[in-house]
Coordinates of C-alpha atoms in Angstrom, one line a residue:
M1 CA 24.9 -13.9 36.5
A2 CA 26.4 -14.4 33.0
L3 CA 23.6 -14.7 30.5
E4 CA 23.6 -18.0 28.6
L5 CA 21.7 -19.3 25.6
R6 CA 19.8 -21.8 27.8
H7 CA 18.1 -18.9 29.6
L8 CA 16.6 -17.6 26.4
R9 CA 15.4 -21.1 25.5
Y10 CA 13.9 -21.5 28.9
L11 CA 12.0 -18.3 28.8
L12 CA 10.6 -19.0 25.3
A13 CA 9.6 -22.5 26.3
V14 CA 7.6 -21.2 29.3
A15 CA 6.0 -18.5 27.1
E16 CA 5.1 -21.1 24.4
H17 CA 3.5 -23.6 26.8
G18 CA 2.1 -21.1 29.3
S19 CA 3.3 -23.4 32.1
F20 CA 6.5 -24.2 34.0
T21 CA 5.4 -27.8 34.3
R22 CA 4.9 -28.4 30.5
A23 CA 8.0 -26.4 29.6
A24 CA 10.1 -28.4 32.1
E25 CA 8.9 -31.6 30.6
E26 CA 9.8 -30.5 27.1
L27 CA 13.3 -29.3 28.2
H28 CA 13.9 -32.4 30.4
I29 CA 14.7 -30.4 33.5
S30 CA 13.0 -30.1 36.8
Q31 CA 10.3 -27.5 37.3
P32 CA 12.1 -25.8 40.3
T33 CA 15.3 -25.6 38.2
L34 CA 13.5 -24.0 35.3
S35 CA 11.7 -21.5 37.6
Q36 CA 15.0 -20.6 39.3
Q37 CA 16.8 -20.1 35.9
V38 CA 14.0 -17.8 34.6
R39 CA 14.1 -15.7 37.8
Q40 CA 17.9 -15.4 37.4
L41 CA 17.3 -14.1 33.9
E42 CA 14.8 -11.6 35.2
R43 CA 17.3 -10.4 37.7
T44 CA 20.0 -10.1 35.1
V45 CA 17.9 -8.0 32.7
G46 CA 16.3 -6.0 35.6
A47 CA 12.7 -6.6 34.6
Q48 CA 9.9 -9.0 35.2
L49 CA 9.4 -11.0 32.0
L50 CA 6.6 -13.4 33.1
D51 CA 3.2 -12.6 34.6
R52 CA 2.7 -15.3 37.2
T53 CA -0.6 -14.1 38.6
G54 CA -2.9 -16.1 36.4
R55 CA -3.4 -19.8 35.9
T56 CA -1.3 -19.5 32.7
M57 CA 2.2 -18.0 32.5
R58 CA 2.2 -15.0 30.2
L59 CA 4.9 -12.7 29.0
T60 CA 4.7 -9.2 30.4
D61 CA 5.1 -6.2 28.0
A62 CA 8.8 -6.3 28.8
G63 CA 8.8 -10.0 28.3
E64 CA 7.2 -9.7 24.9
A65 CA 9.9 -7.2 23.8
Y66 CA 12.7 -9.4 25.2
A67 CA 11.3 -12.6 23.7
E68 CA 11.1 -11.1 20.2
H69 CA 14.8 -10.3 20.3
A70 CA 15.6 -13.7 22.0
R71 CA 13.9 -15.5 19.1
S72 CA 15.8 -13.4 16.6
A73 CA 19.1 -14.1 18.3
L74 CA 18.5 -17.9 18.5
R75 CA 17.5 -17.9 14.8
D76 CA 20.6 -16.0 13.8
L77 CA 22.8 -18.3 15.8
A78 CA 21.3 -21.3 14.1
A79 CA 21.9 -19.7 10.7
A80 CA 25.5 -19.0 11.7
E81 CA 26.1 -22.6 12.7
R82 CA 24.7 -23.8 9.4
A83 CA 27.0 -21.3 7.6
V84 CA 30.0 -22.8 9.4
H85 CA 29.0 -26.3 8.3
D86 CA 28.0 -25.3 4.8
V87 CA 29.9 -27.5 2.3
R88 CA 30.7 -25.6 -0.9
D89 CA 31.5 -28.7 -3.0
L90 CA 28.0 -30.1 -2.1
S91 CA 29.5 -33.4 -1.0
R92 CA 27.1 -33.1 1.8
G93 CA 24.5 -30.6 2.9
H94 CA 20.8 -30.3 3.9
L95 CA 17.9 -28.4 2.5
R96 CA 14.5 -27.7 4.1
L97 CA 11.8 -27.1 1.5
G98 CA 8.1 -26.1 2.0
V99 CA 5.5 -26.6 -0.7
T100 CA 1.8 -26.0 -1.1
P101 CA -0.1 -29.3 -1.7
T102 CA -0.6 -29.4 -5.4
F103 CA 3.2 -29.3 -6.1
T104 CA 3.7 -32.6 -4.4
A105 CA 1.7 -34.2 -7.2
Y106 CA 3.9 -33.1 -10.1
L107 CA 7.0 -31.0 -9.1
V108 CA 8.5 -32.4 -5.9
G109 CA 9.1 -35.9 -7.3
P110 CA 11.1 -34.7 -10.4
L111 CA 13.0 -32.1 -8.3
T112 CA 14.0 -34.7 -5.7
A113 CA 15.1 -37.1 -8.3
A114 CA 17.2 -34.5 -10.0
L115 CA 18.8 -33.3 -6.7
H116 CA 19.6 -36.8 -5.6
S117 CA 21.1 -37.7 -9.0
R118 CA 23.3 -34.6 -9.1
Y119 CA 24.1 -34.1 -5.4
P120 CA 23.6 -37.5 -3.7
G121 CA 25.2 -36.2 -0.5
V122 CA 22.6 -33.5 0.0
T123 CA 19.6 -34.5 2.1
L124 CA 16.2 -32.9 1.5
A125 CA 13.4 -32.4 4.0
V126 CA 10.1 -31.6 2.3
R127 CA 7.1 -30.3 4.2
E128 CA 3.7 -29.8 2.7
M129 CA 1.7 -26.9 4.2
P130 CA -0.5 -23.8 3.3
Q131 CA 1.3 -20.8 1.8
D132 CA 0.9 -18.6 4.9
R133 CA 2.5 -21.3 7.0
I134 CA 5.4 -21.6 4.5
E135 CA 6.1 -17.9 4.8
S136 CA 5.9 -18.0 8.6
C137 CA 8.3 -20.9 8.7
L138 CA 10.7 -19.1 6.4
L139 CA 10.7 -16.1 8.7
G140 CA 11.2 -18.3 11.7
D141 CA 14.1 -20.0 10.0
E142 CA 12.3 -23.4 10.0
L143 CA 12.6 -23.6 6.1
D144 CA 15.3 -22.6 3.6
L145 CA 13.0 -22.3 0.6
G146 CA 9.3 -22.5 -0.4
I147 CA 7.4 -23.1 -3.6
A148 CA 4.0 -21.4 -3.7
F149 CA 2.2 -18.7 -5.6
A150 CA 2.6 -15.0 -6.3
G151 CA 0.5 -12.6 -4.3
A152 CA 0.7 -10.5 -1.2
H153 CA 3.6 -11.8 0.9
L154 CA 4.6 -11.3 4.5
R155 CA 7.2 -8.6 5.1
G156 CA 10.7 -10.1 4.8
I157 CA 9.7 -12.7 2.2
E158 CA 11.3 -12.5 -1.3
A159 CA 9.5 -14.1 -4.2
A160 CA 11.1 -15.1 -7.5
A161 CA 8.8 -16.2 -10.4
L162 CA 9.4 -19.7 -11.7
F163 CA 6.6 -20.5 -14.2
T164 CA 2.9 -20.1 -14.9
E165 CA 0.6 -22.8 -13.7
T166 CA -2.5 -23.4 -15.9
L167 CA -5.5 -25.5 -14.9
S168 CA -7.9 -27.5 -17.1
L169 CA -10.6 -30.1 -16.9
V170 CA -8.9 -33.5 -16.4
T171 CA -10.5 -36.7 -17.5
A172 CA -9.5 -40.4 -18.0
A173 CA -11.6 -40.6 -21.1
P174 CA -10.3 -39.4 -24.5
G175 CA -10.9 -35.7 -24.7
P176 CA -13.1 -34.0 -27.3
A177 CA -12.0 -33.8 -30.9
E178 CA -9.6 -31.0 -31.6
D179 CA -12.2 -29.0 -33.5
E180 CA -14.3 -29.0 -30.4
L181 CA -11.6 -27.5 -28.2
P182 CA -11.5 -25.6 -26.0
L183 CA -14.6 -26.9 -24.2
P184 CA -17.1 -24.2 -23.3
V185 CA -17.4 -24.0 -19.6
S186 CA -21.2 -24.0 -19.9
H187 CA -20.9 -27.7 -20.8
L188 CA -19.9 -28.5 -17.2
T189 CA -23.3 -27.6 -15.9
D190 CA -24.7 -30.6 -14.1
R191 CA -21.6 -32.6 -15.0
Q192 CA -20.3 -34.8 -12.2
L193 CA -16.9 -33.8 -10.9
A194 CA -14.4 -35.0 -8.3
L195 CA -12.6 -32.0 -6.8
L196 CA -10.2 -31.2 -4.1
S197 CA -11.8 -30.4 -0.7
T198 CA -12.5 -26.8 0.3
D199 CA -9.4 -26.6 2.5
F200 CA -7.2 -26.4 -0.6
A201 CA -6.4 -22.9 -2.1
T202 CA -6.7 -24.5 -5.5
R203 CA -10.4 -25.5 -4.8
T204 CA -11.1 -21.8 -3.8
H205 CA -9.6 -20.8 -7.1
I206 CA -11.8 -23.3 -9.0
D207 CA -15.0 -22.4 -7.2
A208 CA -14.4 -18.7 -7.9
Y209 CA -14.1 -19.5 -11.6
F210 CA -17.3 -21.5 -11.7
T211 CA -19.1 -18.7 -9.8
A212 CA -17.8 -16.0 -12.2
H213 CA -19.2 -18.0 -15.1
R214 CA -22.5 -19.1 -13.4
V215 CA -21.7 -22.8 -13.8
T216 CA -22.9 -25.3 -11.2
P217 CA -21.3 -28.7 -11.8
R218 CA -22.3 -31.6 -9.6
I219 CA -19.6 -32.3 -7.0
A220 CA -19.9 -36.1 -6.7
V221 CA -16.6 -36.5 -4.7
E222 CA -14.4 -34.3 -2.6
A223 CA -10.9 -35.5 -1.7
N224 CA -8.1 -34.0 0.5
S225 CA -5.5 -36.0 -1.4
I226 CA -4.4 -35.3 -5.0
Q227 CA -3.2 -38.9 -5.3
A228 CA -6.6 -40.1 -4.3
L229 CA -8.3 -37.7 -6.7
T230 CA -6.3 -38.8 -9.7
E231 CA -7.0 -42.5 -8.9
I232 CA -10.7 -41.8 -8.6
V233 CA -10.7 -40.0 -12.0
R234 CA -8.6 -42.7 -13.6
R235 CA -11.0 -45.5 -12.5
S236 CA -14.4 -43.7 -13.1
A237 CA -16.3 -41.5 -15.5
L238 CA -15.8 -38.5 -13.2
S239 CA -13.7 -35.5 -14.3
T240 CA -11.7 -33.1 -12.2
V241 CA -9.9 -29.8 -12.4
L242 CA -6.2 -29.8 -11.8
P243 CA -2.9 -28.2 -13.1
D244 CA -2.1 -29.3 -16.6
A245 CA 1.4 -30.1 -15.5
L246 CA 0.1 -33.0 -13.4
T247 CA -0.9 -34.9 -16.5
H248 CA 2.7 -34.9 -17.8
D249 CA 3.5 -37.9 -15.5
H250 CA 0.1 -39.5 -15.7
P251 CA -0.5 -40.7 -19.3
H252 CA -3.9 -42.1 -18.3
L253 CA -5.1 -38.6 -17.7
T254 CA -6.1 -36.1 -20.4
P255 CA -6.2 -32.3 -20.0
V256 CA -9.1 -30.6 -21.6
P257 CA -8.8 -26.8 -21.9
L258 CA -11.8 -24.8 -21.1
D259 CA -13.3 -21.6 -22.6
P260 CA -12.9 -19.2 -21.0
A261 CA -9.6 -20.6 -19.5
L262 CA -9.2 -20.7 -15.8
P263 CA -7.1 -17.8 -14.5
A264 CA -3.4 -18.8 -14.5
R265 CA -1.3 -18.6 -11.4
T266 CA 2.4 -17.6 -11.2
V267 CA 4.4 -20.1 -9.3
T268 CA 7.2 -18.6 -7.2
L269 CA 10.2 -19.6 -5.2
L270 CA 10.1 -18.1 -1.7
R271 CA 12.9 -17.3 0.7
R272 CA 13.6 -15.0 3.6
T273 CA 15.1 -11.8 2.3
D274 CA 18.0 -11.7 4.8
A275 CA 18.6 -15.5 5.1
Y276 CA 22.0 -17.0 4.6
R277 CA 22.1 -18.7 1.2
T278 CA 23.7 -22.1 1.6
A279 CA 25.4 -23.9 -1.2
A280 CA 22.6 -26.5 -1.2
A281 CA 19.9 -23.8 -1.5
R282 CA 21.7 -22.0 -4.3
A283 CA 22.2 -25.3 -6.2
F284 CA 18.5 -26.2 -5.7
V285 CA 17.4 -22.9 -7.1
H286 CA 19.5 -23.4 -10.2
L287 CA 18.3 -27.0 -10.6
T288 CA 14.7 -26.0 -10.2
R289 CA 15.0 -23.4 -13.0
E290 CA 16.7 -26.0 -15.2
L291 CA 13.9 -28.5 -14.6
V292 CA 11.1 -26.0 -15.2
E293 CA 12.7 -25.1 -18.6
S294 CA 13.3 -28.7 -19.6
R295 CA 9.7 -29.6 -18.9
G296 CA 8.4 -26.8 -21.0
Y297 CA 6.3 -25.2 -18.3
P298 CA 4.9 -21.8 -19.5
P299 CA 7.2 -19.0 -18.4
A300 CA 6.1 -16.5 -15.8

């Protein structure tokens, strides 16, 4: 039997769902046909790839090894197809971008506007997700680029520094007089704050800062949406802690630097080391650096 791409997809679908029935439903083929095709594949490679003895279909050791190469082959083929359709003049194109949540509040909007203004034929798909998921999606060829933070990265991920993100106390009320700045962090003891919920990496960063300086503010509100948080602060006497850059597009919010300052974070542009660089991706990288410089974000 001549091996075809569908055999690889069929095997991976069964491995993902652990069931011929669910995999057949996803692939829109009958279960007997799917089972027959996988058995044909096993005969072709000369090894049993699925363990059928349990209630759930599992890959055998040989199947695990084969599936790893099958995923890589399908990923490389998809990249090759995109390379063939890559349009160098950017009259059309597509870019898949992953960002950690805080960047949707102050970076994604200006970047999207700049991209659409300069290259209206290029479409952009933005996905908000945790950093570890961004890196996994880059390695799996589900994303072209990611914007996240410097740190320990998965093998195969390349990180290029963009700028330094600083965080401050943010309030809707006028800030302290200049001769009272920066505000000692001890002044936040028992102060009521509205903060991001604990599933945000930024909240972990903030909590670690408070713990290090033995400050216990009163957390009056937790929100899992930055937009909700900024609205809450704008309409109440509560303060929050967010990136300074977020206030650039929110004139009703005032950043108040703290003493000691919250530890800064290096914002990075992430991509897979061996990924094909489309014209759209290269243009987006250049445009991002232009925008970061024009907005005066602190250099990395």
